Coordinates of C-alpha atoms in Angstrom, one line a residue:
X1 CA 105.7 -146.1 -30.2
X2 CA 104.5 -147.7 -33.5
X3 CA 106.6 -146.8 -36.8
X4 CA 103.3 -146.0 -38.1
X5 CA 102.0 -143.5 -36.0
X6 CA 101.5 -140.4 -37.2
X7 CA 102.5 -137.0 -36.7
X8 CA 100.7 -134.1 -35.4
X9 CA 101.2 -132.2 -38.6
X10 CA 98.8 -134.1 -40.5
X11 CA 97.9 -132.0 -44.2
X12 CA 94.9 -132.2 -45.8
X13 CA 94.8 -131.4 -49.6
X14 CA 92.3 -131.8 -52.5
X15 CA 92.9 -134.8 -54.9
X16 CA 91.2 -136.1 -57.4
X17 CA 90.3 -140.0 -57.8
X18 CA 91.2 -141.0 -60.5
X19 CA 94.6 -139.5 -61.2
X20 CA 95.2 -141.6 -57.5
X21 CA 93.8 -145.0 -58.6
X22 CA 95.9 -144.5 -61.7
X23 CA 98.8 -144.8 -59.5
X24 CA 97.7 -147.5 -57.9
X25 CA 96.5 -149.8 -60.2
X26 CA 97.6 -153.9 -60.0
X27 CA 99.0 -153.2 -57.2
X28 CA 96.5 -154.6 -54.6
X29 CA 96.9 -158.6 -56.1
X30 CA 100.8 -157.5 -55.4
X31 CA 100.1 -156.8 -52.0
X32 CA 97.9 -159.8 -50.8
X33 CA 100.0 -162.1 -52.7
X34 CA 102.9 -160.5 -50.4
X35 CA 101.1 -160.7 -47.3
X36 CA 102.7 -163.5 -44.4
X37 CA 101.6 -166.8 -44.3
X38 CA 103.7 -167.5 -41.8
X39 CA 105.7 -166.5 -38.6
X40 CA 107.3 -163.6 -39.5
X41 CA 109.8 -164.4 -37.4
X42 CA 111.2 -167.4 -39.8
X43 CA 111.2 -164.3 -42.7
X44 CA 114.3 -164.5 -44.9
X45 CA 116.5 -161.5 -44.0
X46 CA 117.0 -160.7 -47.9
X47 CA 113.3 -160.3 -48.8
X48 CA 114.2 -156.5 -48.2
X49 CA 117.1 -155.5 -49.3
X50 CA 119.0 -153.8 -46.1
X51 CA 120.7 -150.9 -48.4
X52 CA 117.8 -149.6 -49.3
X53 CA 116.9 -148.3 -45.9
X54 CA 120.8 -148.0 -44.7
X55 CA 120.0 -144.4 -44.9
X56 CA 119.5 -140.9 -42.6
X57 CA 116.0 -140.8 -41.3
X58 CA 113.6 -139.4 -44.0
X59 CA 110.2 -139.1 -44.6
X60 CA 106.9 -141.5 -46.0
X61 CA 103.7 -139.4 -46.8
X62 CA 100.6 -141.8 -45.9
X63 CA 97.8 -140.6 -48.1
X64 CA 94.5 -141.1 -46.7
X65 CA 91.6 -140.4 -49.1
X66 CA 88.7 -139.2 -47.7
X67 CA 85.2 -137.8 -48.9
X68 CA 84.1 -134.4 -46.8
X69 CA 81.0 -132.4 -47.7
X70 CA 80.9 -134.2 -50.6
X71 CA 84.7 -133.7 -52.1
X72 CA 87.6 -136.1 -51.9
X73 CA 91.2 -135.0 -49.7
X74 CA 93.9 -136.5 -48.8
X75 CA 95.5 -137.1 -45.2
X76 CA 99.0 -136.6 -45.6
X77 CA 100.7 -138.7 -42.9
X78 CA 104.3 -138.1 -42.3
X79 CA 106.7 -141.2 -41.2
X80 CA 109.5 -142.5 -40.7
X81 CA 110.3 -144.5 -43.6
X82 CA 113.6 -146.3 -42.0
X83 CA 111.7 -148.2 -39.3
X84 CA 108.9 -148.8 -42.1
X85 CA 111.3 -150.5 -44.0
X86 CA 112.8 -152.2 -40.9
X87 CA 109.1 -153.3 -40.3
X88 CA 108.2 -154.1 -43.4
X89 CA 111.3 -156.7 -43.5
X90 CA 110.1 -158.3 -40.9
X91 CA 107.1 -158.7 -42.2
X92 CA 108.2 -160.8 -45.5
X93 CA 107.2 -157.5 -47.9
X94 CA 108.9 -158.0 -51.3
X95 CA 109.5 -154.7 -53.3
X96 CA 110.4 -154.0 -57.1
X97 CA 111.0 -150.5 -56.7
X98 CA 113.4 -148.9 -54.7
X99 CA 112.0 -145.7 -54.7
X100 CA 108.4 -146.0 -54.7
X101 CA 105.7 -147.9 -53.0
X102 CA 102.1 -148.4 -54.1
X103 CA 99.9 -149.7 -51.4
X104 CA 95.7 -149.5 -52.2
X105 CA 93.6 -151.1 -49.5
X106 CA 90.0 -150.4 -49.8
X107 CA 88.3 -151.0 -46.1
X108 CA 84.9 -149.6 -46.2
X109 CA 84.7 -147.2 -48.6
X110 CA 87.9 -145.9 -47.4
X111 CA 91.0 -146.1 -50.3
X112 CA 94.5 -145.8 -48.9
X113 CA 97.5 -144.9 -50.9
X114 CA 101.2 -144.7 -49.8
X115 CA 103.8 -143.1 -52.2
X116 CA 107.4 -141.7 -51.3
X117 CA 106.8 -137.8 -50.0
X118 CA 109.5 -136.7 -52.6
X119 CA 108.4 -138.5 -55.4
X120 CA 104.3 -137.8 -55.2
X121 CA 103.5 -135.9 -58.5
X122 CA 100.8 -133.6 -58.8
X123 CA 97.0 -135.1 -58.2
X124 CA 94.8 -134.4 -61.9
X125 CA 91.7 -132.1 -61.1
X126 CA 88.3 -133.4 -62.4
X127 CA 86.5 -131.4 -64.9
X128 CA 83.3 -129.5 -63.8
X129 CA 81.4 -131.3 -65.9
X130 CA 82.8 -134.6 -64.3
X131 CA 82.1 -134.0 -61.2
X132 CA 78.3 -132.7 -61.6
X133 CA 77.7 -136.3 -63.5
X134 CA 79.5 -138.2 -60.9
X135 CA 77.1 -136.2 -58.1
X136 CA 74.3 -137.2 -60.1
X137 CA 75.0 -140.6 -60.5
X138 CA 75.7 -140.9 -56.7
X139 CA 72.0 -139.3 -56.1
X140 CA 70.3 -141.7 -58.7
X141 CA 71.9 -144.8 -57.2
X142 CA 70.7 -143.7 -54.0
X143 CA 66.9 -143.0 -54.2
X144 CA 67.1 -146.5 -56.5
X145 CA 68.5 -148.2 -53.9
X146 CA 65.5 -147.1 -51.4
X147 CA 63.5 -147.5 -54.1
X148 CA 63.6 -151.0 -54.6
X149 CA 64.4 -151.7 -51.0
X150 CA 60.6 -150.4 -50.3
X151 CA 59.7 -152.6 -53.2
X152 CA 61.1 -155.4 -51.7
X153 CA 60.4 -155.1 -47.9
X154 CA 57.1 -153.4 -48.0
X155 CA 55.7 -153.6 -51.8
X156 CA 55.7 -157.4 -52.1
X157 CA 52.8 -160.0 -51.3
X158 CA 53.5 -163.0 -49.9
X159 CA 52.4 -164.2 -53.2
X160 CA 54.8 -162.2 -54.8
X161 CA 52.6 -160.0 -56.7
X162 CA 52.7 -156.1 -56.6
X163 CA 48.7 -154.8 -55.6
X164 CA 47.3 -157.4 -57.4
X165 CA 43.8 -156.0 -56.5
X166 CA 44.2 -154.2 -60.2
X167 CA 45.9 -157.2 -61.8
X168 CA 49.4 -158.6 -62.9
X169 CA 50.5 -155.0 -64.4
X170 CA 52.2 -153.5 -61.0
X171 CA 54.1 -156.8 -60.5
X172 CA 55.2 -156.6 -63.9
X173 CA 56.5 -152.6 -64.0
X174 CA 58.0 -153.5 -60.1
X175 CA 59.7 -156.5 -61.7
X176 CA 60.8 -155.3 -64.6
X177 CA 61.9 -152.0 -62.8
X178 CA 63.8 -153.9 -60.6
X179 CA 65.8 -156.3 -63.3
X180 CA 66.9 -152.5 -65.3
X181 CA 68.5 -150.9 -62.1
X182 CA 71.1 -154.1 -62.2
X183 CA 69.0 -156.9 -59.8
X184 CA 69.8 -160.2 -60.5
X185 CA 67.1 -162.6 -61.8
X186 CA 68.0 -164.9 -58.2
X187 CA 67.2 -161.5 -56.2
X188 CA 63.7 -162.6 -54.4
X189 CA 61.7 -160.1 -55.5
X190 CA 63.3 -160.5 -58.8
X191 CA 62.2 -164.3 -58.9
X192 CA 58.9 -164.5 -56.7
X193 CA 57.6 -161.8 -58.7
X194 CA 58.7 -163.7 -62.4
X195 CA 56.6 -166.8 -60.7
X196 CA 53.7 -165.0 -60.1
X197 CA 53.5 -163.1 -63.3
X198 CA 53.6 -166.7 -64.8
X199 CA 50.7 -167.7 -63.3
X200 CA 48.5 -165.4 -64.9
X201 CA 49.7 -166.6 -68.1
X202 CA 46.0 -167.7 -70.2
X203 CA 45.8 -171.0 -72.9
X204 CA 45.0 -167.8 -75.3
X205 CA 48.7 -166.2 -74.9
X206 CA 47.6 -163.7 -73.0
X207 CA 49.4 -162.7 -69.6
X208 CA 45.9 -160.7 -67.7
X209 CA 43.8 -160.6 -65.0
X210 CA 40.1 -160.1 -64.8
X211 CA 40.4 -159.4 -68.4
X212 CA 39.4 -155.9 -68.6
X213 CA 43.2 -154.5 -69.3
X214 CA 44.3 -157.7 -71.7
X215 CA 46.5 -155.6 -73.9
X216 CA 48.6 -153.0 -71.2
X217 CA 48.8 -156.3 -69.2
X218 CA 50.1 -158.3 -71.5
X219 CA 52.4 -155.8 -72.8
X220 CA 54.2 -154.9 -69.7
X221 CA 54.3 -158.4 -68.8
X222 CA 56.0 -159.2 -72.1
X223 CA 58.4 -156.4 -71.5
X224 CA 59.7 -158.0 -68.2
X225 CA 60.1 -161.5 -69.1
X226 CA 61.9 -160.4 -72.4
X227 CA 63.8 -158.4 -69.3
X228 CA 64.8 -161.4 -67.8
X229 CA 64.7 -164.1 -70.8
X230 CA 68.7 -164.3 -70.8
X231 CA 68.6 -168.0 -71.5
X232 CA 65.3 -168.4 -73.4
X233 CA 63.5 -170.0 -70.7
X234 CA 60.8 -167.4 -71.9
X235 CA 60.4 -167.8 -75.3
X236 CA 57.8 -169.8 -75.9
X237 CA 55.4 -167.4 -73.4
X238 CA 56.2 -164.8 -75.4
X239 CA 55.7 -166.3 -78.6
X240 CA 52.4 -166.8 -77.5
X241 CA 51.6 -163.2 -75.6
X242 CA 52.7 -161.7 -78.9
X243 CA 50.5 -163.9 -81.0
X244 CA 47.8 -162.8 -78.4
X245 CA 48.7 -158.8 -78.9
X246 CA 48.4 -158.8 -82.4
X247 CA 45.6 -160.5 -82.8
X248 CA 44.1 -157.5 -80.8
X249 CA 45.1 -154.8 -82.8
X250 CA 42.7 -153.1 -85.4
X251 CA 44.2 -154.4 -88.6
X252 CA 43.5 -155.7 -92.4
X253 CA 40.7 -157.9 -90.8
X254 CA 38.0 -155.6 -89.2
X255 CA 39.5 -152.3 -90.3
X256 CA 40.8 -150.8 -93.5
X257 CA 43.7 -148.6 -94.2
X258 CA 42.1 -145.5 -94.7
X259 CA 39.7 -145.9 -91.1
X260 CA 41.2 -143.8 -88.5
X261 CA 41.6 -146.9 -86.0
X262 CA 43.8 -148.8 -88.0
X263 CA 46.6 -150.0 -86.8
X264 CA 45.3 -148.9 -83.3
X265 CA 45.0 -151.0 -79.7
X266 CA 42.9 -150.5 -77.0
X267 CA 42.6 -151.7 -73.3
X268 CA 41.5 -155.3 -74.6
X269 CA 37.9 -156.7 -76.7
X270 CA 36.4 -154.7 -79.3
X271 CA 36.5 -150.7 -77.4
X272 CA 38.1 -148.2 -79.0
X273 CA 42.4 -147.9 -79.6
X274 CA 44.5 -145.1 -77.6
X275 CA 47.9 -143.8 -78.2
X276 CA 48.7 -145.7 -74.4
X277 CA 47.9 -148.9 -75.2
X278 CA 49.3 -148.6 -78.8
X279 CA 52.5 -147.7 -77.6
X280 CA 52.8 -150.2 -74.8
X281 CA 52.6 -152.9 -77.5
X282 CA 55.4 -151.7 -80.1
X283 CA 57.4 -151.3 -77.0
X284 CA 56.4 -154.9 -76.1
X285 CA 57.2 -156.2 -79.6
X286 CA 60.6 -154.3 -80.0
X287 CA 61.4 -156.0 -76.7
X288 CA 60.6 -159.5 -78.2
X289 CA 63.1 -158.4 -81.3
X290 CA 60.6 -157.6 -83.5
X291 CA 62.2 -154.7 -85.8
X292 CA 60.6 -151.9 -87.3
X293 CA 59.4 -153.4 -90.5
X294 CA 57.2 -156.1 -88.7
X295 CA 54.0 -155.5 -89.9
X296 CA 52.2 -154.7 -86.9
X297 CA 54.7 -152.2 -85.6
X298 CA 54.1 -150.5 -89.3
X299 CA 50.4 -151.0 -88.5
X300 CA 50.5 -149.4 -85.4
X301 CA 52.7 -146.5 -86.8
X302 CA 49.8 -145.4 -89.0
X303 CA 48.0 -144.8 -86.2
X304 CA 50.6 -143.2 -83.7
X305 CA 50.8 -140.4 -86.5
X306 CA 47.4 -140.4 -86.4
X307 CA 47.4 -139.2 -82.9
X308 CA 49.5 -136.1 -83.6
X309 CA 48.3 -132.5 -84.2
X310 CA 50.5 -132.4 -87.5
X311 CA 48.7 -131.4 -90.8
X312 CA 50.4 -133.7 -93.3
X313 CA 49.8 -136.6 -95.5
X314 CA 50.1 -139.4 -92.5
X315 CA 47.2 -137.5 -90.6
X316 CA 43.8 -137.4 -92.2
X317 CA 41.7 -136.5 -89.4
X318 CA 39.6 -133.7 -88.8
X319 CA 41.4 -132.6 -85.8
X320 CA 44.8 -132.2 -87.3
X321 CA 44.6 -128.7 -88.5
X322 CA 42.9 -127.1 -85.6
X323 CA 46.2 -127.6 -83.1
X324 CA 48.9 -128.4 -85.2
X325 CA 51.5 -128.2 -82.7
X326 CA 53.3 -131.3 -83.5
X327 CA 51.8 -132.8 -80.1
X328 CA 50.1 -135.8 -79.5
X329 CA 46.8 -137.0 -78.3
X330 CA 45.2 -139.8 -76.6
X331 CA 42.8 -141.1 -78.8
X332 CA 40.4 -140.1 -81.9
X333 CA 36.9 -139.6 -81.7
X334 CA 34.7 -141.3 -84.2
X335 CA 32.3 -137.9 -83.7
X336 CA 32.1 -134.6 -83.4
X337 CA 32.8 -133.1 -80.2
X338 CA 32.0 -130.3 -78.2
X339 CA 34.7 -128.2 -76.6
X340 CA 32.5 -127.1 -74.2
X341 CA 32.3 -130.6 -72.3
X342 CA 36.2 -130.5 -71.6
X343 CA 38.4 -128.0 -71.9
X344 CA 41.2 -130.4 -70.4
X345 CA 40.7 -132.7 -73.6
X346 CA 39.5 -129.8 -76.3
X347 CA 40.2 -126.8 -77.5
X348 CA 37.7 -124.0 -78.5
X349 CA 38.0 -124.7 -82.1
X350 CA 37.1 -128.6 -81.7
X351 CA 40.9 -129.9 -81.8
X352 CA 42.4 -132.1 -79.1
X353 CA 45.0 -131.1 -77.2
X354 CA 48.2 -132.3 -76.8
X355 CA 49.7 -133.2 -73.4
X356 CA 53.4 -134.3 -71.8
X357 CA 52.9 -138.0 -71.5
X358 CA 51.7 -138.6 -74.7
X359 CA 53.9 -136.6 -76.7
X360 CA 57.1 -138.8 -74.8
X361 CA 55.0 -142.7 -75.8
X362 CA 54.7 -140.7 -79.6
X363 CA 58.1 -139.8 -80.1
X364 CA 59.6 -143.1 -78.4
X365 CA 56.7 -144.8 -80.5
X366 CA 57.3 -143.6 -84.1
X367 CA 61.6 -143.9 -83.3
X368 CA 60.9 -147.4 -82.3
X369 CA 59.3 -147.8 -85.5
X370 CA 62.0 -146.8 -87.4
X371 CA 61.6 -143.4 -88.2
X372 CA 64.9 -140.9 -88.4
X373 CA 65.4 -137.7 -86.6
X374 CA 64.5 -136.0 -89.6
X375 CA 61.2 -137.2 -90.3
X376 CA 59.0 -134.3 -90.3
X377 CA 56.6 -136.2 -87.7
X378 CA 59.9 -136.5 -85.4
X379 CA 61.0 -132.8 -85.9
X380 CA 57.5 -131.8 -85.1
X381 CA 57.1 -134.2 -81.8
X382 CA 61.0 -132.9 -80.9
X383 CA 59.6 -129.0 -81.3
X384 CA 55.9 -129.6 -79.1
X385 CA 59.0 -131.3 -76.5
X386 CA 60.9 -128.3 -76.5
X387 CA 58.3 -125.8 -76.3
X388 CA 56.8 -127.7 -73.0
X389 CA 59.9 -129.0 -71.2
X390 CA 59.5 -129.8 -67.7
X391 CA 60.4 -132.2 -65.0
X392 CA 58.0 -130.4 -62.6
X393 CA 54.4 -131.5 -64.0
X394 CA 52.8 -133.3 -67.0
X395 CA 52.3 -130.5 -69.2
X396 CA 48.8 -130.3 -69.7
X397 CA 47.7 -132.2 -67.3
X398 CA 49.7 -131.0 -64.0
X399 CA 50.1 -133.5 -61.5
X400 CA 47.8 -136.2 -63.3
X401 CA 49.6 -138.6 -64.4
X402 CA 52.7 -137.6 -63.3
X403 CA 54.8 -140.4 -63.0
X404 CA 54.1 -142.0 -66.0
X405 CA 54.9 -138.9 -67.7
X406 CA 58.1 -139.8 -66.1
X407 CA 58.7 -142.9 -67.3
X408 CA 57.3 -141.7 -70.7
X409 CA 59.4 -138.6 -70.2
X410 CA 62.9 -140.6 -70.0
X411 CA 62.0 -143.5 -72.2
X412 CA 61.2 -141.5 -75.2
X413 CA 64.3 -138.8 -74.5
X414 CA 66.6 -142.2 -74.4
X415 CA 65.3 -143.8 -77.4
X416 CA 65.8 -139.9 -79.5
X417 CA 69.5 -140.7 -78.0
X418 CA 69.0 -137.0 -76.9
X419 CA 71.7 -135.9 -74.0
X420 CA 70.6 -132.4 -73.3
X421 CA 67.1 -130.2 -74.4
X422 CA 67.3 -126.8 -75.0
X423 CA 63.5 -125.1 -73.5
X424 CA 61.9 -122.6 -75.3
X425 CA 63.9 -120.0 -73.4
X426 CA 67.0 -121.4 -75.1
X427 CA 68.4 -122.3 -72.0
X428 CA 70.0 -125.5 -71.9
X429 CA 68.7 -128.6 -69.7
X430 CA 70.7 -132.4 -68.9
X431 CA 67.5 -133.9 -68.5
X432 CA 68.9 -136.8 -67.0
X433 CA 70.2 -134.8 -64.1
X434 CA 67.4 -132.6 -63.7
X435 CA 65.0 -135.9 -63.5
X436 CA 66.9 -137.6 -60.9
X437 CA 67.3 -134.3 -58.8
X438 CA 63.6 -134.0 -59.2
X439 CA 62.7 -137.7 -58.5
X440 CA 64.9 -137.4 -55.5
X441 CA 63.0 -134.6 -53.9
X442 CA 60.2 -136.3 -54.6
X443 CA 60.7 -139.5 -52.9
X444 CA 59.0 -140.4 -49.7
X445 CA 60.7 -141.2 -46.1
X446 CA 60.4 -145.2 -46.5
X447 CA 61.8 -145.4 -50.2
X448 CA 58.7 -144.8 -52.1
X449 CA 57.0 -142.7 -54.3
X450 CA 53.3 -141.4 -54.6
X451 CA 51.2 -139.3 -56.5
X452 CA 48.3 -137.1 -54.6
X453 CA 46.5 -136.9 -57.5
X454 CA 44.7 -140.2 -57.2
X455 CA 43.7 -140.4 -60.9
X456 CA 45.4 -143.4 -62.6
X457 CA 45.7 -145.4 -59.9
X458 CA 49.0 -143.3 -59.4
X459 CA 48.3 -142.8 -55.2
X460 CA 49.6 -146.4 -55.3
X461 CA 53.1 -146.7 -53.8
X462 CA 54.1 -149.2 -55.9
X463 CA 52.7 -148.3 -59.3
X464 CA 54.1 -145.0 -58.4
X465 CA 57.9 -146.9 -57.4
X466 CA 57.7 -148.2 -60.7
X467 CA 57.5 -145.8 -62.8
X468 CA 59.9 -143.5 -60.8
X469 CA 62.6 -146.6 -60.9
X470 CA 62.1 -147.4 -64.7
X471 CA 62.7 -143.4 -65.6
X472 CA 65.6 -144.0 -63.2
X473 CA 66.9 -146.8 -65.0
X474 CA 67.1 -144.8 -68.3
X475 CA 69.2 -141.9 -66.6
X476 CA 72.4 -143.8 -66.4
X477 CA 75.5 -142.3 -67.7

């Protein structure tokens, strides 16, 4: 029979982790570096000192760690630790301590510890609080992991574009999605999709397709190659997209100050700006290092408060007064409008109403352009947030939308360096936890996500991937 088998009265005992890799630690280089190179029958017979196992029979506990119904135990294996040592001999092991033996072998998933029975110490206990972030950690990393392997095996053209049938944007969200949940830039979904984004790269500095989205296409294109520009092999493009962004945006040259476009962006050409579009470029120029005080993020600012139902000196429209929820909106009419025509967009007294999404790209917006938590427009924004919290829909919208209110959701949260929300109820919300447990439920058989409400283009699995695995990437601990 084999020193090492076990006996029948095998215990099993909560432990925690960490309190067991503790005593573990260094000792695994210890171990392989004592492992026999050669016969173990030529071992020197003073490797092991004999007097340490001259002894009556006693007793090793082998501690198995183990994960069941999602906790960690321990298989306590009792042996006889006089024919270990006679084994172990044999087998050229050289030991410091006389007393104690760390062994750590991690097959599988599987760590194994060994530690004298009458020496073990008392296993730590992990905190509540510890525990629920390490389950929810466990669950992100899982739905990203079938996230991107959809994205990969079933998302990706053989050109290496994402549904390039609406132009380089997808590729560029599924790319950049991909490079913020930890894939390397030699992944090949990672690099085919970097070459194809290149080639839609225009002698104007624009990254865009048929032309009609120049702005949100260039902007999320300059958001993954600043992604994946670790040695500067970028720059230059982006020197050029941003050139090509700013030149779009309604400034000193065809607007004035005190028109309510300034500072504003649209899809592209001369149509009218939108709180979107605006805030896809300050993200785009913050990811190109641009800081707050670069004059087009300050232009652009002017306009973002614009687009917020606050009654104060940065929002001179006519529709700030009627709501004046500290929401945002998605763009500013240039006439007057009648509620009657939508009740989704307007309210009965002619204001706009503000809705999820937009209030997320206004707060991530107006901190990426450098204003403090206690700028009135923040507090306000932080208050509409609170009064409307939600992982379950976009509020106001429902289901349209969805998940880019998401990715607006998580982005803007992360940015406010926010870890917990308090609803209007006063109860208390990790919104990181509650977004990956929703995101998980969510999540279809084959990895992917989808919206059933067509609108936005967001009943495509991989526009829909992408935004669920960027909101993702911002939930880490």
């Amino acid at each position: 029979m084999s020193p090492f088998a076990p006996r029948k009265n095998a215990i099993l005992s909560p432990v925690s982790i960490k309190s067991t890799s503790r005593l573990s630690r260094g000792f695994g280089a210890r171990l392989s570096a004592a492992l026999p190179a050669t016969d173990p029958s030529h071992a020197p017979t003073d490797l092991v000192p004999r007097h340490r196992f001259d002894r009556p029979p006693g007793l090793l506990a082998l501690f198995l760690l183990l994960q069941c119904d999602g906790l960690w135990w321990i298989a306590t294996l009792r042996l006889e630790y006089s024919k270990i040592g006679e084994t172990l001999m044999n087998q050229r092991w050289k030991f410091r301590h006389a007393r104690r033996i760390f062994v750590t072998s991690l097959v599988s998933g599987v760590l194994v510890s060994s530690v004298w029975a009458q020496d073990s110490g008392t296993a730590k206990k992990t905190s509540p609080e510890k525990a629920a972030v390490s389950e929810s950690e466990k669950l992100r990393l899982q739905v990203v992991q079938k996230g991107l392997a959809f994205l990969a095996q079933e998302g990706q053209a053989d050109s290496g574009t994402f549904s390039d049938q609406v132009g380089p944007g997808v590729t560029a969200l599924a790319v950049t999605s991909a490079l913020r949940n930890g894939q390397a830039l030699t992944e090949p979904m990672v690099a085919e999709g970097l070459k194809a984004l290149e080639g839609f790269a225009k002698p104007d500095g624009g990254i865009y397709g048929n032309g009609r989205l120049k702005n949100y296409e260039t902007c999320v294109a300059m958001v993954c190659f600043a992604e994946a520009n670790k040695s500067g092999q970028y720059n230059e493009l982006l020197k050029q997209a941003k050139a090509f962004v700013t030149g779009l945006q309604y400034g000193e040259g065809n607007r004035s100050p005190d028109d309510p476009w300034y500072g504003g962006v649209g899809y592209g050409g001369a149509g009218r700006p939108d709180l979107s579009n605006t805030g896809y470029m300050i993200e785009a120029l913050r990811a190109t290092e641009s800081g707050p005080s670069d004059p087009a993020i300050q232009r652009a600012l002017a306009f973002v408060s614009r687009c917020q139902n606050l009654d104060s000196s940065h929002n001179d429209t006519l529709f700030a007064a009627k709501v004046d929820d500290g929401g945002f909106y998605y763009e500013i009419p240039t006439t007057v409008i009648d509620p009657s025509t939508s009740e989704e967009r307007y309210t009965p007294n002619g204001g706009l109403r503000s809705y999820g999404s937009m209030g997320y790209t206004g707060l991530k917006s107006m901190i990426f352009a450098g204003l403090s938590k206690d700028d009135p427009r923040v507090v306000a924004a932080l208050q509409w947030i609170k009064e409307h919290y939600s992982v379950e829909q976009n509020p106001g919208l429902g289901s349209a939308g969805l998940y880019y209110y998401y990715h607006t959701f998580a982005a803007g949260l992360n940015a406010a360096g926010l870890s917990e929300m308090v609803d209007a109820d006063g109860n208390k919300h990790d919104w990181k936890a509650d977004l990956i447990k929703e995101l998980a439920s969510r999540q279809n058989e084959d990895g992917s996500w989808s919206n059933e409400n067509q609108r936005w283009f967001e009943n495509d699995k991989n526009l829909a991937t992408s935004f669920a695995l960027m909101a993702l990437a911002h939930c880490k601990p």
